[in-house]
mmCIF file of C-alpha atoms in Angstrom:
data_model
loop_
_atom_site.group_PDB
_atom_site.id
_atom_site.type_symbol
_atom_site.label_atom_id
_atom_site.label_comp_id
_atom_site.label_asym_id
_atom_site.label_seq_id
_atom_site.Cartn_x
_atom_site.Cartn_y
_atom_site.Cartn_z
ATOM 1 C CA MET A 394 103.480 -0.294 113.728
ATOM 2 C CA ASN A 395 103.981 -1.869 110.473
ATOM 3 C CA GLU A 396 106.741 -2.217 107.997
ATOM 4 C CA ALA A 397 105.658 0.408 105.696
ATOM 5 C CA THR A 398 105.176 2.954 108.738
ATOM 6 C CA ILE A 399 109.055 1.971 109.503
ATOM 7 C CA LEU A 400 110.398 2.612 106.177
ATOM 8 C CA ALA A 401 108.068 5.639 106.179
ATOM 9 C CA LEU A 402 110.182 6.813 109.573
ATOM 10 C CA GLN A 403 113.224 5.980 107.429
ATOM 11 C CA ILE A 404 112.755 7.664 104.392
ATOM 12 C CA SER A 405 111.386 11.035 106.704
ATOM 13 C CA GLY A 406 114.876 11.109 108.366
ATOM 14 C CA ILE A 407 116.882 10.834 105.118
ATOM 15 C CA GLY A 408 114.471 13.188 103.174
ATOM 16 C CA LEU A 409 114.150 15.848 105.930
ATOM 17 C CA ALA A 410 118.310 15.769 106.398
ATOM 18 C CA GLY A 411 118.235 15.847 102.526
ATOM 19 C CA VAL A 412 116.285 18.997 101.909
ATOM 20 C CA PHE A 413 118.159 20.692 104.440
ATOM 21 C CA LEU A 414 121.413 19.786 102.776
ATOM 22 C CA PHE A 415 120.114 20.829 99.631
ATOM 23 C CA MET A 416 119.104 24.213 100.981
ATOM 24 C CA THR A 417 122.402 24.765 102.781
ATOM 25 C CA ILE A 418 124.315 24.017 99.809
ATOM 26 C CA PHE A 419 122.072 26.512 97.665
ATOM 27 C CA TYR A 420 122.900 29.150 100.938
ATOM 28 C CA PHE A 421 126.702 29.033 100.242
ATOM 29 C CA VAL A 422 126.027 29.116 96.090
ATOM 30 C CA ILE A 423 123.969 32.127 96.836
ATOM 31 C CA ILE A 424 126.755 33.638 99.281
ATOM 32 C CA GLY A 425 129.227 32.621 96.811
ATOM 33 C CA ILE A 426 127.891 34.172 93.577
ATOM 34 C CA ASP A 427 126.818 37.168 95.344
ATOM 35 C CA LYS A 428 130.473 37.557 96.030
ATOM 36 C CA LEU A 429 132.056 36.488 93.098
ATOM 37 C CA PHE A 430 129.378 38.999 90.978
ATOM 38 C CA PRO A 431 128.548 41.702 93.395
ATOM 39 C CA HIS A 432 126.528 44.454 91.910
ATOM 40 C CA GLU A 433 128.804 47.382 92.286
ATOM 41 C CA GLU A 434 131.425 45.384 90.137
ATOM 42 C CA GLU A 435 128.836 45.130 87.226
ATOM 43 C CA GLU A 436 127.866 48.891 87.491
ATOM 44 C CA LYS A 437 131.470 49.939 86.679
ATOM 45 C CA MET B 984 63.833 -1.138 72.418
ATOM 46 C CA GLU B 985 64.731 -1.015 76.072
ATOM 47 C CA PHE B 986 64.981 2.420 78.110
ATOM 48 C CA SER B 987 68.708 1.833 78.375
ATOM 49 C CA GLU B 988 69.265 1.368 74.843
ATOM 50 C CA LEU B 989 67.587 4.645 73.946
ATOM 51 C CA MET B 990 69.168 6.713 77.000
ATOM 52 C CA PRO B 991 71.956 4.897 77.966
ATOM 53 C CA ALA B 992 73.508 7.720 79.918
ATOM 54 C CA ILE B 993 70.474 8.525 82.171
ATOM 55 C CA ALA B 994 69.932 4.572 82.518
ATOM 56 C CA GLY B 995 73.367 4.331 83.826
ATOM 57 C CA MET B 996 73.369 7.239 86.280
ATOM 58 C CA THR B 997 74.470 6.210 89.572
ATOM 59 C CA TRP B 998 74.395 8.040 92.834
ATOM 60 C CA LYS B 999 78.105 8.027 92.643
ATOM 61 C CA HIS B 1000 77.976 10.078 89.378
ATOM 62 C CA LEU B 1001 75.753 12.445 90.838
ATOM 63 C CA VAL B 1002 77.634 12.550 93.428
ATOM 64 C CA MET B 1003 80.745 13.689 91.381
ATOM 65 C CA ILE B 1004 78.748 16.004 89.357
ATOM 66 C CA GLY B 1005 78.174 17.850 92.548
ATOM 67 C CA VAL B 1006 81.725 18.164 93.179
ATOM 68 C CA GLY B 1007 82.127 19.420 89.822
ATOM 69 C CA PHE B 1008 79.568 22.091 90.889
ATOM 70 C CA THR B 1009 81.376 22.618 94.122
ATOM 71 C CA LEU B 1010 84.667 23.248 92.374
ATOM 72 C CA ILE B 1011 83.186 25.711 89.747
ATOM 73 C CA TYR B 1012 81.412 27.583 92.478
ATOM 74 C CA LEU B 1013 84.739 27.788 94.498
ATOM 75 C CA ALA B 1014 86.339 29.069 91.560
ATOM 76 C CA ILE B 1015 83.722 31.716 90.369
ATOM 77 C CA LYS B 1016 82.285 32.780 93.990
ATOM 78 C CA LYS B 1017 85.308 32.453 95.930
ATOM 79 C CA GLN B 1018 87.985 32.991 93.464
ATOM 80 C CA TYR B 1019 89.851 29.900 95.037
ATOM 81 C CA GLU B 1020 92.432 28.853 92.146
ATOM 82 C CA PRO B 1021 89.980 29.641 89.645
ATOM 83 C CA THR B 1022 92.399 28.741 86.413
ATOM 84 C CA LEU B 1023 92.616 25.395 87.926
ATOM 85 C CA LEU B 1024 89.471 24.437 90.016
ATOM 86 C CA LEU B 1025 87.151 25.652 87.277
ATOM 87 C CA PRO B 1026 88.604 23.490 84.467
ATOM 88 C CA MET B 1027 88.550 20.683 87.097
ATOM 89 C CA GLY B 1028 85.255 21.263 88.072
ATOM 90 C CA PHE B 1029 83.783 21.254 84.556
ATOM 91 C CA GLY B 1030 85.914 18.284 83.494
ATOM 92 C CA ALA B 1031 84.526 16.678 86.438
ATOM 93 C CA ILE B 1032 81.168 16.960 85.137
ATOM 94 C CA LEU B 1033 82.351 15.591 81.656
ATOM 95 C CA ALA B 1034 83.996 12.429 82.795
ATOM 96 C CA ASN B 1035 80.754 11.593 85.145
ATOM 97 C CA ILE B 1036 78.193 11.656 82.691
ATOM 98 C CA PRO B 1037 77.985 7.852 82.147
ATOM 99 C CA TYR B 1038 79.138 6.617 78.482
ATOM 100 C CA SER B 1039 80.894 10.174 78.052
ATOM 101 C CA ALA B 1040 82.466 10.523 74.441
ATOM 102 C CA VAL B 1041 85.474 12.482 76.089
ATOM 103 C CA LEU B 1042 86.527 9.210 77.851
ATOM 104 C CA THR B 1043 87.626 5.841 75.974
ATOM 105 C CA GLN B 1044 84.367 3.426 75.959
ATOM 106 C CA GLU B 1045 84.854 -0.083 75.811
ATOM 107 C CA ASP B 1046 82.897 -0.675 72.623
ATOM 108 C CA SER B 1047 84.239 2.468 70.956
ATOM 109 C CA VAL B 1048 86.932 2.632 68.620
ATOM 110 C CA ILE B 1049 87.707 6.469 69.187
ATOM 111 C CA ARG B 1050 89.604 7.211 72.154
ATOM 112 C CA GLY B 1051 88.043 9.850 74.302
ATOM 113 C CA ALA B 1052 89.625 13.378 73.937
ATOM 114 C CA LEU B 1053 90.467 13.556 78.100
ATOM 115 C CA ASP B 1054 92.150 10.128 77.768
ATOM 116 C CA VAL B 1055 94.444 11.286 74.660
ATOM 117 C CA PHE B 1056 95.058 14.305 76.689
ATOM 118 C CA PHE B 1057 95.936 12.265 79.737
ATOM 119 C CA ASP B 1058 98.454 9.811 77.906
ATOM 120 C CA ALA B 1059 100.140 12.686 76.083
ATOM 121 C CA GLY B 1060 100.078 15.452 79.202
ATOM 122 C CA ILE B 1061 100.126 13.626 82.409
ATOM 123 C CA ALA B 1062 101.539 10.153 81.947
ATOM 124 C CA THR B 1063 104.547 11.741 80.200
ATOM 125 C CA GLU B 1064 104.686 14.106 82.730
ATOM 126 C CA VAL B 1065 104.683 17.108 79.910
ATOM 127 C CA PHE B 1066 102.214 19.253 81.360
ATOM 128 C CA PRO B 1067 103.434 19.971 84.638
ATOM 129 C CA LEU B 1068 106.837 20.311 83.429
ATOM 130 C CA LEU B 1069 105.823 23.364 81.044
ATOM 131 C CA ILE B 1070 104.187 24.582 84.166
ATOM 132 C CA PHE B 1071 107.368 24.423 85.804
ATOM 133 C CA ILE B 1072 109.089 26.555 82.844
ATOM 134 C CA ALA B 1073 106.195 28.918 83.584
ATOM 135 C CA ILE B 1074 106.508 29.240 87.173
ATOM 136 C CA GLY B 1075 110.327 29.464 86.867
ATOM 137 C CA ALA B 1076 109.659 32.411 84.193
ATOM 138 C CA MET B 1077 107.599 34.127 87.189
ATOM 139 C CA ILE B 1078 110.010 33.522 90.094
ATOM 140 C CA ASP B 1079 112.384 36.511 90.991
ATOM 141 C CA PHE B 1080 115.020 35.115 93.183
ATOM 142 C CA SER B 1081 116.607 38.098 94.070
ATOM 143 C CA PRO B 1082 114.738 38.626 97.547
ATOM 144 C CA LEU B 1083 116.471 35.391 98.591
ATOM 145 C CA PHE B 1084 119.939 37.254 97.974
ATOM 146 C CA GLN B 1085 118.726 39.624 100.568
ATOM 147 C CA ARG B 1086 118.691 37.130 103.219
ATOM 148 C CA PRO B 1087 120.039 33.703 102.151
ATOM 149 C CA ILE B 1088 119.232 32.250 105.608
ATOM 150 C CA LEU B 1089 115.632 32.314 104.997
ATOM 151 C CA LEU B 1090 116.131 29.593 102.587
ATOM 152 C CA LEU B 1091 116.181 27.078 105.539
ATOM 153 C CA PHE B 1092 112.737 27.419 106.185
ATOM 154 C CA GLY B 1093 111.683 26.007 102.874
ATOM 155 C CA ALA B 1094 113.401 23.055 104.102
ATOM 156 C CA ALA B 1095 111.622 23.268 107.673
ATOM 157 C CA ALA B 1096 108.121 23.748 106.318
ATOM 158 C CA GLN B 1097 108.571 20.445 104.378
ATOM 159 C CA PHE B 1098 108.295 18.706 107.866
ATOM 160 C CA GLY B 1099 104.144 18.094 107.224
ATOM 161 C CA ILE B 1100 104.749 15.957 104.246
ATOM 162 C CA PHE B 1101 106.909 13.545 105.909
ATOM 163 C CA ILE B 1102 104.788 13.140 109.310
ATOM 164 C CA THR B 1103 101.744 12.614 106.672
ATOM 165 C CA MET B 1104 103.652 10.275 104.962
ATOM 166 C CA ILE B 1105 104.053 8.323 108.287
ATOM 167 C CA LEU B 1106 100.181 8.639 109.483
ATOM 168 C CA ALA B 1107 99.239 7.754 105.905
ATOM 169 C CA THR B 1108 101.011 4.409 106.560
ATOM 170 C CA LEU B 1109 99.650 3.749 109.706
ATOM 171 C CA VAL B 1110 96.003 4.039 108.364
ATOM 172 C CA GLY B 1111 96.681 1.446 105.961
ATOM 173 C CA PHE B 1112 98.288 2.944 102.597
ATOM 174 C CA THR B 1113 101.236 1.412 101.128
ATOM 175 C CA LEU B 1114 104.268 3.124 101.306
ATOM 176 C CA PRO B 1115 104.057 4.797 97.528
ATOM 177 C CA GLU B 1116 100.775 6.084 98.215
ATOM 178 C CA ALA B 1117 101.550 7.488 101.319
ATOM 179 C CA ALA B 1118 104.436 9.343 99.751
ATOM 180 C CA SER B 1119 102.135 10.801 97.258
ATOM 181 C CA ILE B 1120 99.530 11.724 100.125
ATOM 182 C CA GLY B 1121 102.197 13.396 101.910
ATOM 183 C CA ILE B 1122 103.420 15.513 98.974
ATOM 184 C CA ILE B 1123 99.924 17.582 99.085
ATOM 185 C CA GLY B 1124 101.739 19.319 101.814
ATOM 186 C CA ALA B 1125 104.287 20.979 99.274
ATOM 187 C CA ALA B 1126 101.427 22.878 98.447
ATOM 188 C CA ASP B 1127 102.830 22.475 95.005
ATOM 189 C CA GLY B 1128 100.372 21.341 92.519
ATOM 190 C CA PRO B 1129 102.762 20.103 89.536
ATOM 191 C CA THR B 1130 104.992 18.540 92.031
ATOM 192 C CA SER B 1131 102.080 16.815 93.533
ATOM 193 C CA ILE B 1132 100.734 15.637 90.185
ATOM 194 C CA ILE B 1133 104.475 14.338 88.955
ATOM 195 C CA VAL B 1134 104.991 12.275 92.392
ATOM 196 C CA ALA B 1135 101.422 10.903 92.173
ATOM 197 C CA ASN B 1136 101.399 10.014 88.660
ATOM 198 C CA MET B 1137 104.828 8.104 89.246
ATOM 199 C CA LEU B 1138 103.946 6.621 92.797
ATOM 200 C CA ALA B 1139 100.540 6.317 93.045
ATOM 201 C CA PRO B 1140 98.532 6.718 89.629
ATOM 202 C CA SER B 1141 95.396 5.464 91.250
ATOM 203 C CA LEU B 1142 95.161 8.445 93.662
ATOM 204 C CA LEU B 1143 95.822 11.147 91.454
ATOM 205 C CA GLY B 1144 92.653 12.334 91.319
ATOM 206 C CA PRO B 1145 91.925 12.964 94.892
ATOM 207 C CA ILE B 1146 96.020 13.885 95.320
ATOM 208 C CA SER B 1147 95.315 16.833 92.637
ATOM 209 C CA VAL B 1148 91.996 18.205 93.919
ATOM 210 C CA ALA B 1149 93.547 18.152 97.330
ATOM 211 C CA ALA B 1150 96.399 20.107 96.477
ATOM 212 C CA TYR B 1151 95.196 22.588 94.144
ATOM 213 C CA SER B 1152 92.131 23.284 96.943
ATOM 214 C CA TYR B 1153 94.244 23.359 99.751
ATOM 215 C CA MET B 1154 96.413 25.748 98.102
ATOM 216 C CA ALA B 1155 93.792 27.956 97.789
ATOM 217 C CA LEU B 1156 92.755 27.903 101.344
ATOM 218 C CA VAL B 1157 96.207 28.908 102.728
ATOM 219 C CA PRO B 1158 94.502 31.988 104.268
ATOM 220 C CA ILE B 1159 92.111 30.051 105.957
ATOM 221 C CA ILE B 1160 94.131 27.226 107.265
ATOM 222 C CA GLN B 1161 97.735 28.813 107.847
ATOM 223 C CA PRO B 1162 96.579 31.974 110.515
ATOM 224 C CA PRO B 1163 94.906 29.676 113.117
ATOM 225 C CA VAL B 1164 98.056 27.500 113.411
ATOM 226 C CA ILE B 1165 100.271 30.282 113.268
ATOM 227 C CA LYS B 1166 98.185 31.757 116.477
ATOM 228 C CA ALA B 1167 98.215 28.750 118.448
ATOM 229 C CA LEU B 1168 101.978 28.522 118.150
ATOM 230 C CA THR B 1169 103.104 31.893 118.542
ATOM 231 C CA SER B 1170 102.600 34.879 121.486
ATOM 232 C CA LYS B 1171 101.636 38.438 120.623
ATOM 233 C CA LYS B 1172 105.110 39.288 121.476
ATOM 234 C CA GLU B 1173 106.581 36.804 118.550
ATOM 235 C CA ARG B 1174 104.058 38.046 116.040
ATOM 236 C CA LEU B 1175 105.094 41.380 116.745
ATOM 237 C CA MET B 1176 108.763 41.016 116.144
ATOM 238 C CA ARG B 1177 110.078 43.226 113.143
ATOM 239 C CA MET B 1178 112.523 42.051 110.845
ATOM 240 C CA SER B 1179 115.503 44.139 109.597
ATOM 241 C CA SER B 1180 115.727 43.757 105.959
ATOM 242 C CA ASP B 1181 118.006 44.951 103.326
ATOM 243 C CA THR B 1182 115.570 45.963 100.806
ATOM 244 C CA ASN B 1183 117.959 48.407 98.783
ATOM 245 C CA LYS B 1184 120.338 45.677 98.298
ATOM 246 C CA LYS B 1185 120.782 45.232 94.743
ATOM 247 C CA VAL B 1186 121.939 41.682 92.956
ATOM 248 C CA SER B 1187 123.924 41.505 89.942
ATOM 249 C CA LYS B 1188 122.254 40.369 86.810
ATOM 250 C CA THR B 1189 125.574 37.807 86.180
ATOM 251 C CA ALA B 1190 124.343 36.135 89.719
ATOM 252 C CA LEU B 1191 121.066 35.889 88.942
ATOM 253 C CA ILE B 1192 121.575 34.229 85.767
ATOM 254 C CA MET B 1193 124.116 31.839 87.479
ATOM 255 C CA PHE B 1194 122.189 30.902 90.223
ATOM 256 C CA PRO B 1195 119.388 28.863 88.036
ATOM 257 C CA ILE B 1196 122.564 27.236 86.343
ATOM 258 C CA LEU B 1197 124.497 26.123 89.147
ATOM 259 C CA VAL B 1198 121.395 25.287 91.280
ATOM 260 C CA THR B 1199 120.471 22.595 88.511
ATOM 261 C CA ILE B 1200 123.969 21.359 88.230
ATOM 262 C CA LEU B 1201 124.323 20.527 92.097
ATOM 263 C CA ALA B 1202 120.569 19.044 92.413
ATOM 264 C CA GLY B 1203 121.408 17.058 89.319
ATOM 265 C CA LEU B 1204 124.665 15.943 90.841
ATOM 266 C CA ILE B 1205 123.249 14.988 94.512
ATOM 267 C CA ALA B 1206 120.054 13.990 93.256
ATOM 268 C CA PRO B 1207 119.538 12.990 89.208
ATOM 269 C CA SER B 1208 115.732 11.950 89.992
ATOM 270 C CA SER B 1209 114.966 15.708 91.108
ATOM 271 C CA LEU B 1210 116.372 17.251 87.665
ATOM 272 C CA ALA B 1211 113.026 17.055 85.504
ATOM 273 C CA LEU B 1212 111.667 19.258 88.576
ATOM 274 C CA ILE B 1213 114.131 21.638 89.410
ATOM 275 C CA GLY B 1214 115.654 21.562 85.818
ATOM 276 C CA PHE B 1215 112.226 22.774 84.184
ATOM 277 C CA LEU B 1216 111.922 25.142 87.019
ATOM 278 C CA MET B 1217 115.353 26.755 86.652
ATOM 279 C CA PHE B 1218 115.138 26.647 82.745
ATOM 280 C CA GLY B 1219 112.184 28.941 83.028
ATOM 281 C CA ASN B 1220 114.102 31.421 85.356
ATOM 282 C CA LEU B 1221 117.047 31.527 82.962
ATOM 283 C CA ILE B 1222 114.661 32.653 80.175
ATOM 284 C CA ARG B 1223 113.584 35.549 82.747
ATOM 285 C CA GLU B 1224 116.947 36.358 83.937
ATOM 286 C CA CYS B 1225 119.192 36.223 80.547
ATOM 287 C CA GLY B 1226 117.921 39.664 79.539
ATOM 288 C CA VAL B 1227 117.826 38.371 75.689
ATOM 289 C CA LEU B 1228 114.831 36.152 75.676
ATOM 290 C CA ASN B 1229 112.476 38.797 77.002
ATOM 291 C CA SER B 1230 109.711 37.665 74.235
ATOM 292 C CA LEU B 1231 109.963 34.127 75.402
ATOM 293 C CA SER B 1232 110.058 34.898 79.085
ATOM 294 C CA LYS B 1233 106.556 36.922 78.617
ATOM 295 C CA THR B 1234 105.070 33.695 76.387
ATOM 296 C CA ALA B 1235 106.307 31.486 79.331
ATOM 297 C CA GLN B 1236 104.608 33.590 82.183
ATOM 298 C CA ASN B 1237 101.356 34.095 80.058
ATOM 299 C CA GLU B 1238 100.585 32.414 77.249
ATOM 300 C CA LEU B 1239 102.172 28.986 77.913
ATOM 301 C CA ALA B 1240 101.277 28.981 81.877
ATOM 302 C CA ASN B 1241 97.282 30.054 80.774
ATOM 303 C CA LEU B 1242 97.178 27.308 77.889
ATOM 304 C CA VAL B 1243 98.919 24.438 79.784
ATOM 305 C CA THR B 1244 96.806 25.210 82.723
ATOM 306 C CA ILE B 1245 93.437 24.915 80.992
ATOM 307 C CA LEU B 1246 94.677 21.574 79.585
ATOM 308 C CA LEU B 1247 96.208 20.522 82.887
ATOM 309 C CA GLY B 1248 93.100 21.202 84.902
ATOM 310 C CA ILE B 1249 90.744 19.313 82.577
ATOM 311 C CA THR B 1250 92.945 16.408 81.828
ATOM 312 C CA ILE B 1251 93.347 15.840 85.986
ATOM 313 C CA ALA B 1252 89.347 15.836 85.841
ATOM 314 C CA SER B 1253 89.566 12.768 83.633
ATOM 315 C CA THR B 1254 90.793 10.829 86.907
ATOM 316 C CA MET B 1255 87.943 12.055 88.841
ATOM 317 C CA GLN B 1256 85.525 9.402 87.830
ATOM 318 C CA ALA B 1257 82.989 8.276 90.117
ATOM 319 C CA GLU B 1258 84.392 4.611 90.558
ATOM 320 C CA GLN B 1259 87.568 5.806 91.204
ATOM 321 C CA PHE B 1260 86.721 8.881 93.230
ATOM 322 C CA VAL B 1261 83.826 8.179 95.535
ATOM 323 C CA ARG B 1262 85.381 6.159 98.163
ATOM 324 C CA TRP B 1263 86.710 5.910 102.011
ATOM 325 C CA ASP B 1264 90.082 6.798 100.556
ATOM 326 C CA THR B 1265 89.327 9.978 98.939
ATOM 327 C CA ILE B 1266 87.863 11.373 102.096
ATOM 328 C CA LEU B 1267 91.018 9.940 104.092
ATOM 329 C CA ILE B 1268 93.151 11.646 101.481
ATOM 330 C CA LEU B 1269 91.391 14.915 101.839
ATOM 331 C CA GLY B 1270 91.916 14.721 105.545
ATOM 332 C CA LEU B 1271 95.321 13.852 105.532
ATOM 333 C CA GLY B 1272 95.983 16.752 103.020
ATOM 334 C CA ILE B 1273 94.746 19.318 105.596
ATOM 335 C CA PHE B 1274 97.128 17.307 108.085
ATOM 336 C CA ALA B 1275 100.028 17.831 105.836
ATOM 337 C CA PHE B 1276 99.463 21.849 105.454
ATOM 338 C CA VAL B 1277 98.767 22.221 109.121
ATOM 339 C CA PHE B 1278 102.204 20.475 110.073
ATOM 340 C CA ASP B 1279 104.142 22.344 107.171
ATOM 341 C CA THR B 1280 103.227 25.504 109.130
ATOM 342 C CA ALA B 1281 103.948 24.435 112.082
ATOM 343 C CA GLY B 1282 107.344 23.002 110.979
ATOM 344 C CA GLY B 1283 108.151 26.430 109.729
ATOM 345 C CA VAL B 1284 106.945 28.534 112.622
ATOM 346 C CA LEU B 1285 108.779 26.100 115.085
ATOM 347 C CA PHE B 1286 112.008 26.178 113.415
ATOM 348 C CA ALA B 1287 111.727 29.970 113.114
ATOM 349 C CA LYS B 1288 111.739 29.642 117.052
ATOM 350 C CA LEU B 1289 114.336 27.381 117.386
ATOM 351 C CA MET B 1290 116.580 29.638 115.101
ATOM 352 C CA ASN B 1291 116.071 32.356 117.287
ATOM 353 C CA LEU B 1292 117.555 30.789 119.955
ATOM 354 C CA PHE B 1293 120.851 31.208 118.237
ATOM 355 C CA LEU B 1294 120.301 34.042 116.245
ATOM 356 C CA PRO B 1295 121.712 37.749 117.490
ATOM 357 C CA GLU B 1296 119.355 40.341 118.491
ATOM 358 C CA ASP B 1297 119.163 42.140 115.076
ATOM 359 C CA LYS B 1298 118.990 38.991 113.051
ATOM 360 C CA LYS B 1299 115.980 37.416 114.591
ATOM 361 C CA VAL B 1300 113.056 36.073 112.433
ATOM 362 C CA ASN B 1301 109.410 36.658 113.245
ATOM 363 C CA PRO B 1302 108.179 33.153 113.802
ATOM 364 C CA MET B 1303 105.032 33.783 111.226
ATOM 365 C CA VAL B 1304 107.272 34.153 108.487
ATOM 366 C CA GLY B 1305 108.691 30.462 108.977
ATOM 367 C CA ALA B 1306 105.488 29.413 107.774
ATOM 368 C CA CYS B 1307 106.039 30.625 104.243
ATOM 369 C CA GLY B 1308 108.505 28.025 103.752
ATOM 370 C CA ILE B 1309 105.626 26.322 101.859
ATOM 371 C CA SER B 1310 105.204 26.594 98.007
ATOM 372 C CA ALA B 1311 101.942 28.578 97.888
ATOM 373 C CA PHE B 1312 103.542 31.644 96.224
ATOM 374 C CA PRO B 1313 102.780 34.484 97.053
ATOM 375 C CA MET B 1314 99.832 33.428 98.702
ATOM 376 C CA SER B 1315 101.414 32.688 102.004
ATOM 377 C CA ALA B 1316 103.777 35.750 102.039
ATOM 378 C CA ARG B 1317 100.795 37.880 101.680
ATOM 379 C CA VAL B 1318 98.853 35.808 104.562
ATOM 380 C CA ILE B 1319 101.856 36.438 106.738
ATOM 381 C CA HIS B 1320 102.423 40.142 105.753
ATOM 382 C CA SER B 1321 98.848 41.171 106.710
ATOM 383 C CA MET B 1322 98.680 38.911 110.057
ATOM 384 C CA GLY B 1323 101.619 41.177 110.892
ATOM 385 C CA GLN B 1324 99.888 44.257 110.011
ATOM 386 C CA LYS B 1325 96.928 43.342 112.011
ATOM 387 C CA GLU B 1326 99.138 43.074 114.892
ATOM 388 C CA ASP B 1327 101.195 46.225 114.151
ATOM 389 C CA PRO B 1328 100.304 48.487 111.185
ATOM 390 C CA HIS B 1329 103.774 49.465 111.051
ATOM 391 C CA ASN B 1330 105.336 46.039 110.744
ATOM 392 C CA PHE B 1331 106.086 45.163 107.365
ATOM 393 C CA LEU B 1332 106.871 41.461 106.876
ATOM 394 C CA LEU B 1333 106.564 41.393 103.123
ATOM 395 C CA MET B 1334 110.221 41.320 101.853
ATOM 396 C CA PRO B 1335 111.368 38.321 104.112
ATOM 397 C CA ALA B 1336 108.176 36.658 103.749
ATOM 398 C CA ILE B 1337 108.639 36.722 99.910
ATOM 399 C CA SER B 1338 112.149 35.488 100.420
ATOM 400 C CA THR B 1339 111.009 32.671 102.336
ATOM 401 C CA ASN B 1340 108.282 31.735 100.072
ATOM 402 C CA VAL B 1341 110.725 31.523 97.061
ATOM 403 C CA GLY B 1342 113.094 29.218 99.300
ATOM 404 C CA GLY B 1343 109.644 27.403 99.819
ATOM 405 C CA GLN B 1344 109.198 26.682 95.937
ATOM 406 C CA ILE B 1345 112.684 25.462 95.810
ATOM 407 C CA GLY B 1346 112.221 23.201 98.893
ATOM 408 C CA SER B 1347 109.003 21.840 97.558
ATOM 409 C CA VAL B 1348 110.589 20.784 94.295
ATOM 410 C CA ILE B 1349 113.500 19.112 95.935
ATOM 411 C CA VAL B 1350 111.635 17.050 98.248
ATOM 412 C CA GLY B 1351 109.652 15.673 95.542
ATOM 413 C CA GLY B 1352 112.868 14.661 93.993
ATOM 414 C CA LEU B 1353 113.883 13.295 96.906
ATOM 415 C CA ILE B 1354 110.522 11.211 97.309
ATOM 416 C CA LEU B 1355 110.948 9.954 93.731
ATOM 417 C CA LEU B 1356 114.765 9.053 94.392
ATOM 418 C CA LEU B 1357 114.037 7.347 98.141
ATOM 419 C CA VAL B 1358 110.863 5.673 97.843
ATOM 420 C CA PRO B 1359 111.569 2.911 95.117
ATOM 421 C CA LEU B 1360 114.703 2.413 96.752
ATOM 422 C CA PHE B 1361 113.017 1.370 100.336
ATOM 423 C CA ALA B 1362 109.519 0.245 99.072
#
């Protein structure tokens, strides 16, 4: 295995973890703003 | 006077030029006859012909003081990233994030279905590409043309032509690439699974306005390198959702998208010159691009199966929906919906598929930003 492959493996690990982290944060953003600004309140 | 002086284009024509003109014809054929991404493949096909006639005035020639138009467009729109970023504004203005609010957990598939990008990057290094080249090839799997262009332009500009062609061609081939992969990884029982979906849930306007702003701030704080990509996407979405810029929103979705797409397609063709394109590397890149799409699809499907081990019965996800975590919107969602309908005409997977597909659009942009952050750090 060459050096580039080892670095690619490291980047893949960090990259996949990173994208899951981002998506999890966005998940909580959606949950949060949906609770803070529900549709019913706006209609009132 | 010699023939080469009288007819320099004919005299200078090589078999490589003829191959590229053939590629141009093929792209035009696919665009018109098969209607595969015609807005991009047609300008790219015609541009490939333009750029491969020897001594073409659309490219800057050594003995000319006048710069070729395609080179001017390239320097102004691709090298500066302006064209792909303007496309992101247009895409942002087209996206409706409200399906994600109905079942936000589906966002995670937008992460899982990026698996193919990374596995392809590893494979590309094994066949001899450098790390920045391998990362640029892997990003073909994002199924996101503008992201592929930005990443390739920054990390491996010499591969921009084949990467762009692969990214846009394979996006158009999603209905052909995804179904066999999904069928190979799922049982009939799994494909028949129905999903409960709260399609009547309304989302407040304020929430839809806050979402692009908060996502931009958070993405910028965590990975500033992703801001050009995610920021312009979310800006386009804010124009759409704010409710006071309807005219701008329509312009972004139509005139801006169309105008930049024409320029983007024909300008990318300037990188499809015979000497740069007709190489063994190009065939490898096209092969690795399919590999990336296949493993992205597999990543989404397998992640859905994994999630189902932990989800309660009424919340389980049809594993086919996981495949929509790629960015090809709304094509991937339509493919999954029609696959579901083929198995059971009363199974409606369109809404969860659309939600997942929207998540895939966010995921691909985030991965692009992460690769731009990580590769220079490691390379």
